[in-house]
Coordinates of C-alpha atoms (C1' of nucleotides) in Angstrom, one line a residue:
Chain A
X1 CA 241.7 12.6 -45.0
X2 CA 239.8 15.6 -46.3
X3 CA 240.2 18.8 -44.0
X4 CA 237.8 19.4 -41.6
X5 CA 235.1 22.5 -41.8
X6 CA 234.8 24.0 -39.1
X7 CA 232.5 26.6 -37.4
X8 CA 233.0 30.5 -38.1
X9 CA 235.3 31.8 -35.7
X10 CA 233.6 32.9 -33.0
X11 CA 229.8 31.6 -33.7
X12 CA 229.8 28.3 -31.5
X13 CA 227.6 25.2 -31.7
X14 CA 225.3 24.3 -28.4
X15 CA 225.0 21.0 -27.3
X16 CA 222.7 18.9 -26.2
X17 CA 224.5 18.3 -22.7
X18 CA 224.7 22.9 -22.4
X19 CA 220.7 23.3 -24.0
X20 CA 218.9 22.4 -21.1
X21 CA 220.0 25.6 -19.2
X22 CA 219.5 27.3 -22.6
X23 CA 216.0 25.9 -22.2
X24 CA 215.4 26.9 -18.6
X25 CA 216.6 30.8 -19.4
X26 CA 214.5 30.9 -22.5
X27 CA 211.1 29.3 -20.7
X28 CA 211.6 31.5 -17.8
X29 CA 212.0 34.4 -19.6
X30 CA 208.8 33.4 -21.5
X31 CA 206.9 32.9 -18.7
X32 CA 207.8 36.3 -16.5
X33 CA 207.3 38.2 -19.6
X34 CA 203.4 36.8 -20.6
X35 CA 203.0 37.5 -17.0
X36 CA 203.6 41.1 -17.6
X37 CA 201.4 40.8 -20.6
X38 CA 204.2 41.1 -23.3
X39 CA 203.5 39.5 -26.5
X40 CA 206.4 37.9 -28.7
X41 CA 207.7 39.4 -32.1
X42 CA 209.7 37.3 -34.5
X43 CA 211.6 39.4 -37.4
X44 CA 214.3 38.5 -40.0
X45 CA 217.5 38.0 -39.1
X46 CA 218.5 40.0 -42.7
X47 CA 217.7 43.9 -42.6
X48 CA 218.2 46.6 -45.0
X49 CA 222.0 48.0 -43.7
X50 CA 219.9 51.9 -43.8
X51 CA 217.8 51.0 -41.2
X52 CA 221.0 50.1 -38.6
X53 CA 222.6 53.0 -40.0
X54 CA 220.0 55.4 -38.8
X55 CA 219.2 53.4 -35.1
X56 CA 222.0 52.9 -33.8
X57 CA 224.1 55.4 -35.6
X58 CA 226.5 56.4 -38.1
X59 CA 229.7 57.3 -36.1
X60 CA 228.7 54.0 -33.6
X61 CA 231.5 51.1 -33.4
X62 CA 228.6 49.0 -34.4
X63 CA 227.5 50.4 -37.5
X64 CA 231.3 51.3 -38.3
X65 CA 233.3 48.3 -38.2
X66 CA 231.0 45.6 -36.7
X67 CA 228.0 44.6 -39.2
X68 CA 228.0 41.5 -41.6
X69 CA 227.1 43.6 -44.8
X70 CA 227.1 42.5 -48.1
X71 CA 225.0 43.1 -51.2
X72 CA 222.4 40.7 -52.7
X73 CA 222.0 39.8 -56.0
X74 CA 220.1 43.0 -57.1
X75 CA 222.7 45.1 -55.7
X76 CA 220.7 46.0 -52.3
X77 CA 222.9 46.7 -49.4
X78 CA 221.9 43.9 -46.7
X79 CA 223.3 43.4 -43.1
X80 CA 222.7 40.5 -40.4
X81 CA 221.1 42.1 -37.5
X82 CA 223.4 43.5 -34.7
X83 CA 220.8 44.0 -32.2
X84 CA 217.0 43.8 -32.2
X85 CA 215.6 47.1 -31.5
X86 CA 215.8 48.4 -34.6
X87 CA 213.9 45.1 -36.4
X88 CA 211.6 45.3 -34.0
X89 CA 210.9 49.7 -34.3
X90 CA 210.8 48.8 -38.4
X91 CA 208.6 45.8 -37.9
X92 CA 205.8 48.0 -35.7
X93 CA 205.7 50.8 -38.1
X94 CA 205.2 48.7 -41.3
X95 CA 202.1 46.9 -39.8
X96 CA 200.8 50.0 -38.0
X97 CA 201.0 48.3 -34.4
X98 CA 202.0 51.9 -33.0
X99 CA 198.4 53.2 -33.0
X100 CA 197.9 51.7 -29.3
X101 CA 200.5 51.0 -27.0
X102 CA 202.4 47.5 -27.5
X103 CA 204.2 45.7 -25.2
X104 CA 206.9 43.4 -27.2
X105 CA 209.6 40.9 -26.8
X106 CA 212.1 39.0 -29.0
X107 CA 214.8 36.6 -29.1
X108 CA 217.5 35.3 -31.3
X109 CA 220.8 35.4 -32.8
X110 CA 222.8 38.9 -33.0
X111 CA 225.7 39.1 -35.3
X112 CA 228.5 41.2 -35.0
X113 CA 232.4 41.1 -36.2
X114 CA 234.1 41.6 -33.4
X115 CA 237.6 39.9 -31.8
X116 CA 235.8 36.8 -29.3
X117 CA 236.5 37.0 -26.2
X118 CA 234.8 35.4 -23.2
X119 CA 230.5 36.5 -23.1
X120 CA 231.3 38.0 -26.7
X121 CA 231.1 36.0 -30.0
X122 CA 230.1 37.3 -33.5
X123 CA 226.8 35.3 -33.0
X124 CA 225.2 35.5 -30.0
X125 CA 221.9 35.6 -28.3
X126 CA 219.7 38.5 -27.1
X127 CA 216.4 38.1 -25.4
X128 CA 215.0 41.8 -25.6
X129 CA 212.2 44.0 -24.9
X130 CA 210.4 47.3 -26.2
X131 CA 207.4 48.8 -25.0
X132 CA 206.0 51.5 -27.2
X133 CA 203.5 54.4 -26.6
X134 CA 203.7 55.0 -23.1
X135 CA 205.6 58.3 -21.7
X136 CA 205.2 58.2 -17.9
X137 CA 208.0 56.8 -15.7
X138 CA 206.2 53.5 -14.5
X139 CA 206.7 52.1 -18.0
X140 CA 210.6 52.1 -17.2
X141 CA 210.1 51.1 -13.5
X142 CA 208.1 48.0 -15.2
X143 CA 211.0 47.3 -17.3
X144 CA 213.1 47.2 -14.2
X145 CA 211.8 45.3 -12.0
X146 CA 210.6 43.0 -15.0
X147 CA 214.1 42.1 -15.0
X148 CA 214.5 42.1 -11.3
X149 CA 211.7 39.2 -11.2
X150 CA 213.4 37.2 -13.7
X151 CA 216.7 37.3 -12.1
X152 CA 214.7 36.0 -8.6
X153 CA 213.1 33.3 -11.1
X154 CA 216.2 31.9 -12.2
X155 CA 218.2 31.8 -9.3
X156 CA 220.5 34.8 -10.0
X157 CA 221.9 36.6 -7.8
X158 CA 224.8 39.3 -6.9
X159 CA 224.0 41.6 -10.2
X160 CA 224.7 45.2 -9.6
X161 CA 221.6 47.9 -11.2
X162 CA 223.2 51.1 -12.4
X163 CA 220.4 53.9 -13.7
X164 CA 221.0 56.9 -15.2
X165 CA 219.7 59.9 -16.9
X166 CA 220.4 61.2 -20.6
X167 CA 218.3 64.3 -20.0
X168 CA 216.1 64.9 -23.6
X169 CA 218.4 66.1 -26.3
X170 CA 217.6 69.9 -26.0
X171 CA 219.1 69.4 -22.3
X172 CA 221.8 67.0 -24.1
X173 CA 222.7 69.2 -26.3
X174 CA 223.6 72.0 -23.8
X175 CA 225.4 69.7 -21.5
X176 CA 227.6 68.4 -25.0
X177 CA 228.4 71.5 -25.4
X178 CA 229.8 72.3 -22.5
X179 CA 231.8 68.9 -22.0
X180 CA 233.1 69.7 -25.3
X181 CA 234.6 72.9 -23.7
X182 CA 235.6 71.4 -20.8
X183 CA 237.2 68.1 -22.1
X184 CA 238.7 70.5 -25.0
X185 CA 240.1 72.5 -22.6
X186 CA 242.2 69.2 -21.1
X187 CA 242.5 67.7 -24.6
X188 CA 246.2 66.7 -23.8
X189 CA 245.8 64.7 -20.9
X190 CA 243.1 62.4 -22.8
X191 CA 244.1 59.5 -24.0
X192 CA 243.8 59.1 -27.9
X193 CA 240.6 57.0 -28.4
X194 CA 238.5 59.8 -26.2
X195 CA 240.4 62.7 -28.1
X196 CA 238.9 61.4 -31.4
X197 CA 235.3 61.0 -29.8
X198 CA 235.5 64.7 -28.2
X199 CA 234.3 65.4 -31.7
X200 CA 232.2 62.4 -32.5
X201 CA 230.8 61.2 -29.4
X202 CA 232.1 63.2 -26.6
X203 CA 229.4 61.4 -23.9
X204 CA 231.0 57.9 -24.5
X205 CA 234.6 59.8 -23.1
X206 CA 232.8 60.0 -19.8
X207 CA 232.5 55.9 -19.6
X208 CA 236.5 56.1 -20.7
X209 CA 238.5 53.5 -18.9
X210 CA 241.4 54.9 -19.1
X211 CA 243.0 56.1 -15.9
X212 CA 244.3 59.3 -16.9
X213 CA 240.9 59.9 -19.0
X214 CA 238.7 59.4 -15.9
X215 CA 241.2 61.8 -13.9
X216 CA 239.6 64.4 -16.4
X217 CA 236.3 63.2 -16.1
X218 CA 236.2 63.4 -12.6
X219 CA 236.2 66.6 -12.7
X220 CA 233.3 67.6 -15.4
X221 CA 230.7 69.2 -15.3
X222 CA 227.8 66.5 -14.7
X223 CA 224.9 65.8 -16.9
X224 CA 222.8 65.4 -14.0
X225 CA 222.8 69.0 -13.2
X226 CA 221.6 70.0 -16.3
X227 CA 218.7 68.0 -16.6
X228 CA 215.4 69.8 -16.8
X229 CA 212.4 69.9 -14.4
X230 CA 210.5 67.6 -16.2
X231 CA 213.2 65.0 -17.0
X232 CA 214.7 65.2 -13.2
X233 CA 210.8 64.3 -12.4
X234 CA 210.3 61.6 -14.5
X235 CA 213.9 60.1 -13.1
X236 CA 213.2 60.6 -9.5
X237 CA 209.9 58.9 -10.0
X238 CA 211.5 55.6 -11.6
X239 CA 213.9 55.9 -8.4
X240 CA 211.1 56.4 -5.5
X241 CA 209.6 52.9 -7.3
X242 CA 213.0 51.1 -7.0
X243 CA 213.2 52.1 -3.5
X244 CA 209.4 51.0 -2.6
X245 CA 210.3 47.9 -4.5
X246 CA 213.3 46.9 -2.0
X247 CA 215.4 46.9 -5.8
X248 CA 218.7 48.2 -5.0
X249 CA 220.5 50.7 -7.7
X250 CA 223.3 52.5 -7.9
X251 CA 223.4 56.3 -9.5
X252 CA 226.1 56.3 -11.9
X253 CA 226.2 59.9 -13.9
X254 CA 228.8 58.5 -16.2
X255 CA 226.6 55.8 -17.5
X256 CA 226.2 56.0 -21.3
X257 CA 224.9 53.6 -24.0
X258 CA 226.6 53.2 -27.1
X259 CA 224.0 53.5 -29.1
X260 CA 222.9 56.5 -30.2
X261 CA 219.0 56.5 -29.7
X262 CA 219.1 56.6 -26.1
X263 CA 217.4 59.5 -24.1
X264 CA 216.3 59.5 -20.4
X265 CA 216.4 56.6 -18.9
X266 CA 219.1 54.5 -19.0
X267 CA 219.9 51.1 -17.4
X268 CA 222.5 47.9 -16.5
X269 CA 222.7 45.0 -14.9
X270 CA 226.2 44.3 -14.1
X271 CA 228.0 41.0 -12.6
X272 CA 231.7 40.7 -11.6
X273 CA 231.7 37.3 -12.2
X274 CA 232.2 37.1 -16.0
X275 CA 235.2 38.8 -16.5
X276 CA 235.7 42.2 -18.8
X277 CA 232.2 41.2 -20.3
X278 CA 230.4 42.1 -17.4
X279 CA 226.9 43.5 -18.5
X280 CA 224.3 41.0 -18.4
X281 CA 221.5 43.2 -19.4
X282 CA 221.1 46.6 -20.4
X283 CA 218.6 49.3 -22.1
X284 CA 216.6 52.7 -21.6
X285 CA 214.4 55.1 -23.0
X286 CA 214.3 56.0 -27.2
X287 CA 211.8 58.5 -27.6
X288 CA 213.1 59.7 -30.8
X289 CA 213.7 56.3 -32.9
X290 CA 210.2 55.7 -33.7
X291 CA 210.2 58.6 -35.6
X292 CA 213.8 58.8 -37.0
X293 CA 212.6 55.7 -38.4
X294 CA 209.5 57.2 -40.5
X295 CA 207.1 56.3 -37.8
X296 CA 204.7 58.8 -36.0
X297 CA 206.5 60.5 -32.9
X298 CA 206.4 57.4 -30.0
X299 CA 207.9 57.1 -27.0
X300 CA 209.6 53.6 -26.1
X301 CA 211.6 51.7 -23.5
X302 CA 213.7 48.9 -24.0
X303 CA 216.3 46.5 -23.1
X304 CA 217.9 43.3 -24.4
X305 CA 220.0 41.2 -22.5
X306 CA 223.3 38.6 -23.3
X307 CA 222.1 35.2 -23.0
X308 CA 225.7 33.7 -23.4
X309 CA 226.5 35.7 -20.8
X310 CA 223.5 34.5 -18.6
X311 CA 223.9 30.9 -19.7
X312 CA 227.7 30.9 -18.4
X313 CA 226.7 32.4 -14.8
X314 CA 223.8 30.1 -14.4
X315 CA 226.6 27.5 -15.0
X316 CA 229.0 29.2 -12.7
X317 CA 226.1 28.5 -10.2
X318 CA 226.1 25.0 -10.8
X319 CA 222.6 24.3 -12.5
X320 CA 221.9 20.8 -12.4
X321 CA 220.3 19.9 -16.0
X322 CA 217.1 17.7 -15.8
X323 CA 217.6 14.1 -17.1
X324 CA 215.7 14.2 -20.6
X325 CA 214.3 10.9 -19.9
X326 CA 211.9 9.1 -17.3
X327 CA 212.3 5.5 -18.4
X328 CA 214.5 3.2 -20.9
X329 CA 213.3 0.3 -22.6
X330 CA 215.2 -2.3 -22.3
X331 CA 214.7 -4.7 -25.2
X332 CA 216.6 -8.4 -25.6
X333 CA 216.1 -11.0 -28.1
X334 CA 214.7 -11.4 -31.3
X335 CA 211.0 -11.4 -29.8
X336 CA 211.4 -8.9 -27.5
X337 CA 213.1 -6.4 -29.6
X338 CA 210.0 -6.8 -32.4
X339 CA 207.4 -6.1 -29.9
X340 CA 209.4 -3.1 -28.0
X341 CA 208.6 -0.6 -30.5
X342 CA 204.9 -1.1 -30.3
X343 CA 204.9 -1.7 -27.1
X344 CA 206.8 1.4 -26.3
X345 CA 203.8 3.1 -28.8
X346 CA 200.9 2.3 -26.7
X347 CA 202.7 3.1 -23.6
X348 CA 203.2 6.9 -25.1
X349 CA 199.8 6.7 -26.1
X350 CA 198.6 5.7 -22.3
X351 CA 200.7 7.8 -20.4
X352 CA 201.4 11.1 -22.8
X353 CA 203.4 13.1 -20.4
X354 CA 206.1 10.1 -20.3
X355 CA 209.6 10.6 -21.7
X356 CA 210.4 6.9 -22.8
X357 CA 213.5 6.3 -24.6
X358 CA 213.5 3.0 -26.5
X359 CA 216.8 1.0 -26.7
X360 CA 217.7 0.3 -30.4
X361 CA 221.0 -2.0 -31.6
X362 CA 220.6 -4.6 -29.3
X363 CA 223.2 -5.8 -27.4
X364 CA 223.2 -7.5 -23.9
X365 CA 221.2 -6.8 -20.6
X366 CA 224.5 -5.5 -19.5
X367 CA 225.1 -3.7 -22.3
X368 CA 221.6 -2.1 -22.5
X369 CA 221.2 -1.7 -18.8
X370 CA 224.9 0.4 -18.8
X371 CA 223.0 2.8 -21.5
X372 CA 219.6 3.0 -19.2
X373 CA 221.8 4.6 -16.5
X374 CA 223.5 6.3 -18.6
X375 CA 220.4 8.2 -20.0
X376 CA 219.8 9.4 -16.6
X377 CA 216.5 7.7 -16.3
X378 CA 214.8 6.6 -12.9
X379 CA 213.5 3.4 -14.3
X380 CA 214.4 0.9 -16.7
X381 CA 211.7 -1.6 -18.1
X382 CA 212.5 -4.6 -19.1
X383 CA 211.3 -7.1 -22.1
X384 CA 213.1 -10.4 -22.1
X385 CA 211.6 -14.0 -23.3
X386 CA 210.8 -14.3 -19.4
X387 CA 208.8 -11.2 -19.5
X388 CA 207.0 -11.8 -23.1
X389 CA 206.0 -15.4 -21.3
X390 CA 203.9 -13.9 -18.6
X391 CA 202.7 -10.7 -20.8
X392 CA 204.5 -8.1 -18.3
X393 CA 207.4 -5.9 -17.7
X394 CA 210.3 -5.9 -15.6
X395 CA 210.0 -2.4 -13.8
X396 CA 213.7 -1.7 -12.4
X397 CA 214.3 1.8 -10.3
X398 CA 217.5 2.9 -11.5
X399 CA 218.1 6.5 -8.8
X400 CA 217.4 4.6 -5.7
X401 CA 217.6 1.5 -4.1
X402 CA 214.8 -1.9 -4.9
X403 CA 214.2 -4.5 -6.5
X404 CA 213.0 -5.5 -10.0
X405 CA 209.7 -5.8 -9.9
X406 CA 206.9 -7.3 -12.7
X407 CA 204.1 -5.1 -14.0
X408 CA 201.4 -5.9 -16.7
X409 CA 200.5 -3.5 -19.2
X410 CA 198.1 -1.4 -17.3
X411 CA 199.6 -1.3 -13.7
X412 CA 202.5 -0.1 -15.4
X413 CA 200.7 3.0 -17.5
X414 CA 199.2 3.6 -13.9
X415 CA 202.0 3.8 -12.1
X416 CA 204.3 5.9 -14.5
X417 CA 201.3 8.0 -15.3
Chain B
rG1 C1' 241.6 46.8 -34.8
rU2 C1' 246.0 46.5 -30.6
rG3 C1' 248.8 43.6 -27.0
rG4 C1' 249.7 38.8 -24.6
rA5 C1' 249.1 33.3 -23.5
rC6 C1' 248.1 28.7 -25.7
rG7 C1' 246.7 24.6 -29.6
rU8 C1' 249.3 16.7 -27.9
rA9 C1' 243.6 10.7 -27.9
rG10 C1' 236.2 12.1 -27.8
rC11 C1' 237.4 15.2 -22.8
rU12 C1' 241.2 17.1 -19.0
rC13 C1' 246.3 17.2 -19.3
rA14 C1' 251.6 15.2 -18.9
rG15 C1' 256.0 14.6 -22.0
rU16 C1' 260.2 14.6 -25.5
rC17 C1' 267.3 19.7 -23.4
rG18 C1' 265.3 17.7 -31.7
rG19 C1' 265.5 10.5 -32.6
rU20 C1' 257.5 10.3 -34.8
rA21 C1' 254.3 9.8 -27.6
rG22 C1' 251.8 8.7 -22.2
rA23 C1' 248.1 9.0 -17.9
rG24 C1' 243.2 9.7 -16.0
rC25 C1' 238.3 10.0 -17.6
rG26 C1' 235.3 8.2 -21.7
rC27 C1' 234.1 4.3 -25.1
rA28 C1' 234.0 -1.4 -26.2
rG29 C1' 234.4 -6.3 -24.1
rG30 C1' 235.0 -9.6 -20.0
rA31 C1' 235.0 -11.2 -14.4
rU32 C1' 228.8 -12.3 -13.6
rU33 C1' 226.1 -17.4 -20.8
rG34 C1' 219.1 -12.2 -18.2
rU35 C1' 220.7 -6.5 -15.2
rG36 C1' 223.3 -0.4 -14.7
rA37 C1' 225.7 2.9 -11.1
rU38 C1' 231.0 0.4 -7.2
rU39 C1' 235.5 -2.9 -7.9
rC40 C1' 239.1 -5.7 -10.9
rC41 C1' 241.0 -7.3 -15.9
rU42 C1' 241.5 -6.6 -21.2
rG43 C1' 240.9 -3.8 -25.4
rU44 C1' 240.1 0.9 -28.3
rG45 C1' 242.2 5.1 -29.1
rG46 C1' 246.6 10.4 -31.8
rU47 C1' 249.2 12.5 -40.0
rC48 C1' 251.2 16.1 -31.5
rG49 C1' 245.9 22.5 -35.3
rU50 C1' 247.4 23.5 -40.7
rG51 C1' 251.3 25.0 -44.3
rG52 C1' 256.3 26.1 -45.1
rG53 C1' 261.6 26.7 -43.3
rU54 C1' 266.2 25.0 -40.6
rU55 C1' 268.1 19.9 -39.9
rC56 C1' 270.6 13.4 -41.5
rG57 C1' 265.9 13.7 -38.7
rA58 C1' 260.8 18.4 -36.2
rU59 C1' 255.3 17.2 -32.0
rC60 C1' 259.6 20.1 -29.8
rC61 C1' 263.5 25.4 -32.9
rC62 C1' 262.0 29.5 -36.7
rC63 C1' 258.1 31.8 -39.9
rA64 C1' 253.2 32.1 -41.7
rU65 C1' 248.2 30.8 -41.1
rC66 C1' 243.7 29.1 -38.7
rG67 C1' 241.5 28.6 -34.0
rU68 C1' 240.8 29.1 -28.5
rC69 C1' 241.5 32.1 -24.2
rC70 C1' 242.8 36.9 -21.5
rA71 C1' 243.2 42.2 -21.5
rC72 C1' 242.5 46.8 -24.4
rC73 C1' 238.5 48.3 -27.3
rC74 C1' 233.4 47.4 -27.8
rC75 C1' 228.9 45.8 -25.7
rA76 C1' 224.3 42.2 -24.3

RNA sequence: GUGGACGUAGCUCAGUCGGUAGAGCGCAGGAUUGUGAUUCCUGUGGUCGUGGGUUCGAUCCCCAUCGUCCACCCCA
């Protein structure tokens, strides 16, 4: 035997007995977000490696040690996207959508190399969302409660909102500065991971883990307090909204995004439920991208959420899938099984909302009944030589109790239709 | 990238203190020569992840490798 190919570690294959909750995540989302008036983007999955390099950041895990690069054959430096936000920044520019305020949304595979692990795989899926020339806080309180509507929609519940504030990088700046002094000043009780990012990325030490690292935090000075007048106002506003909206939130000064852009704003959605992977959706404010990226100075929001991560706790909740069929066409003998096909036709053609599922290979009634249940359908018709004699079809419920019962061509359209 | 657990039938797992393996579910057929889901019977199932080493002999012990899972890390 020849040895088996298998997938890529850590990019998995969905099944058709796992799609239909894939389905019911993907239409929902689809649905909530027309209903907010987004419109859907759809961008390569292959990007220039520059343009991740200057989103999400040089110094950033992601761009560092996480990106599928490799050259193509005229030497270019390509990378599969990591996230979307970037794609999605570079795609508005180029076609000069930025002029008027947009209101986007995307979804697709995400590739990055990192070690799986339960809600993280080197492809996943991201459903996310941007909305771009629009400054004012009810733009981000949309975002939120966006995402607070589609939670009700599917079902989900027990997700804990954290908010913050990044200040805007004048008032970021100052505050670095000082939590470089102040985390330099305890240097030696850090741990080493957060002693190396006092000098690259000192805000992520403040989301450390690390139990002797959030000792020291504890204690520093908070970004909060240095936020400006106008900032403060623009967060309290988004906070007043939650509160009117009956959305509860939780104030967590140590919140910070990994990527880079971020300013104001920020947001997650966290579950207990699914292990060290716990963020189901996450985003903020980027004010700065748009034009770091060659575009005219824009504000934006955004987010993107896991939907792995969503699929799993929908199946946590015990989803029920929808049988994919309504009826089974039970076909036996030589007759019968020449005329189902056609038969089956004109029934599609009568009744075009019908999921019919035609029985092909033959076999026995008992045989071909076992795979009628099987397929989950309520009914199973039936065409026998008994049947073909009288011109009808056995009509059998298959999810309830009764009897067979015999149905010429057009009662039957009528009463599936 | 670091640390740990684990890879036995399509699936969930048992087992062999080293002598090449078993259950349940599934699948196929029958009991019912035209009727599923229940019940009963029969059958089908596996180079015990892969490669190497130790041994008379390895699914079991050792090493490597690939993969899965968990935590760190990272993040959606």
């Amino acid at each position: 035997m020849t040895k088996h190919i298998q997938a890529i570690r850590g990019m998995h294959d969905i099944l058709p007995e796992r799609i239909a909750i894939w389905h019911r995540i993907e239409d929902t989302a689809r649905q909530v977000l027309s209903g907010y008036g987004y419109a859907e983007i759809r961008t390569p999955l292959v990007e220039v490696t520059d343009l991740f390099k200057r989103s999400i950041g040089e110094v950033t895990d992601i761009v560092e040690k996480e990106m599928y690069s490799f050259e193509d054959r005229n030497g270019d430096s390509l990378s599969l996207r990591p996230e979307g936000t970037a794609s999605c920044v570079r795609a508005a520019i180029e076609h000069g959508l930025l002029v008027q305020p947009q209101r986007l949304w995307y979804r697709g595979p995400m590739f990055r190399y990192e070690r799986p692990q339960r809600g993280r795989y080197r492809q996943f899926h991201q459903i996310g969302v941007e909305a771009f020339g629009l400054d004012g806080p009810d733009i981000d309180l949309e975002m939120i409660l966006l995402t607070a509507r589609l939670w009700r929609a599917l079902g989900l519940q027990g997700f804990r909102l954290e908010l913050n504030s990044l200040g805007d990088p004048d008032e970021r700046l100052a505050y670095r500065e000082q939590l470089v002094a102040y985390l330099g000043a305890h240097a030696d009780q850090l741990d080493a991971d957060s002693c190396k990012r006092l000098h690259t990325n000192p805000l992520r030490v403040l989301d450390s883990k690390h139990p002797r690292t959030q000792k020291i935090v504890a204690a520093a000075p908070s970004l909060m307090d240095h936020l400006g007048e106008v900032t403060r106002g623009h967060f309290e506003r988004i906070r007043h909204g939650l509160d009117e909206a009956g959305v509860d939130y939780l104030v967590n000064p140590r919140l910070v995004r990994g990527l880079d852009y971020y300013n104001r704003t920020v947001f997650e959605w966290i579950t207990d439920d699914l292990g060290a992977q716990g963020t189901v959706c996450a985003g903020g404010r980027y004010d700065g991208l748009v034009e770091q990226l060659g575009g005219r100075s824009t504000p934006a929001v955004g987010f993107a959420m896991g939907l792995e991560r969503l699929v799993e706790l929908l199946e946590l909740a015990g989803h029920a899938a929808e049988p994919p069929v309504d009826a089974y066409l039970v076909a036996v003998g030589e007759r019968a099984q020449q005329a189902a096909p056609m038969l089956a036709e004109r029934l599609r053609d009568a009744v075009p909302a019908l999921r019919l599922m035609t029985h092909c290979g033959g076999g026995s009634f008992k045989s071909q009944f076992k795979k009628a249940d099987r397929s989950g359908a309520r009914y199973a018709l039936v065409l026998g030589e008994v049947e073909l004699e009288r011109d009808v079809f056995g009509i059998k419920p298959l999810r309830e109790e009764g009897e067979q019962r015999e149905l010429g061509f057009d009662e039957l359209a009528a009463f599936l239709g």
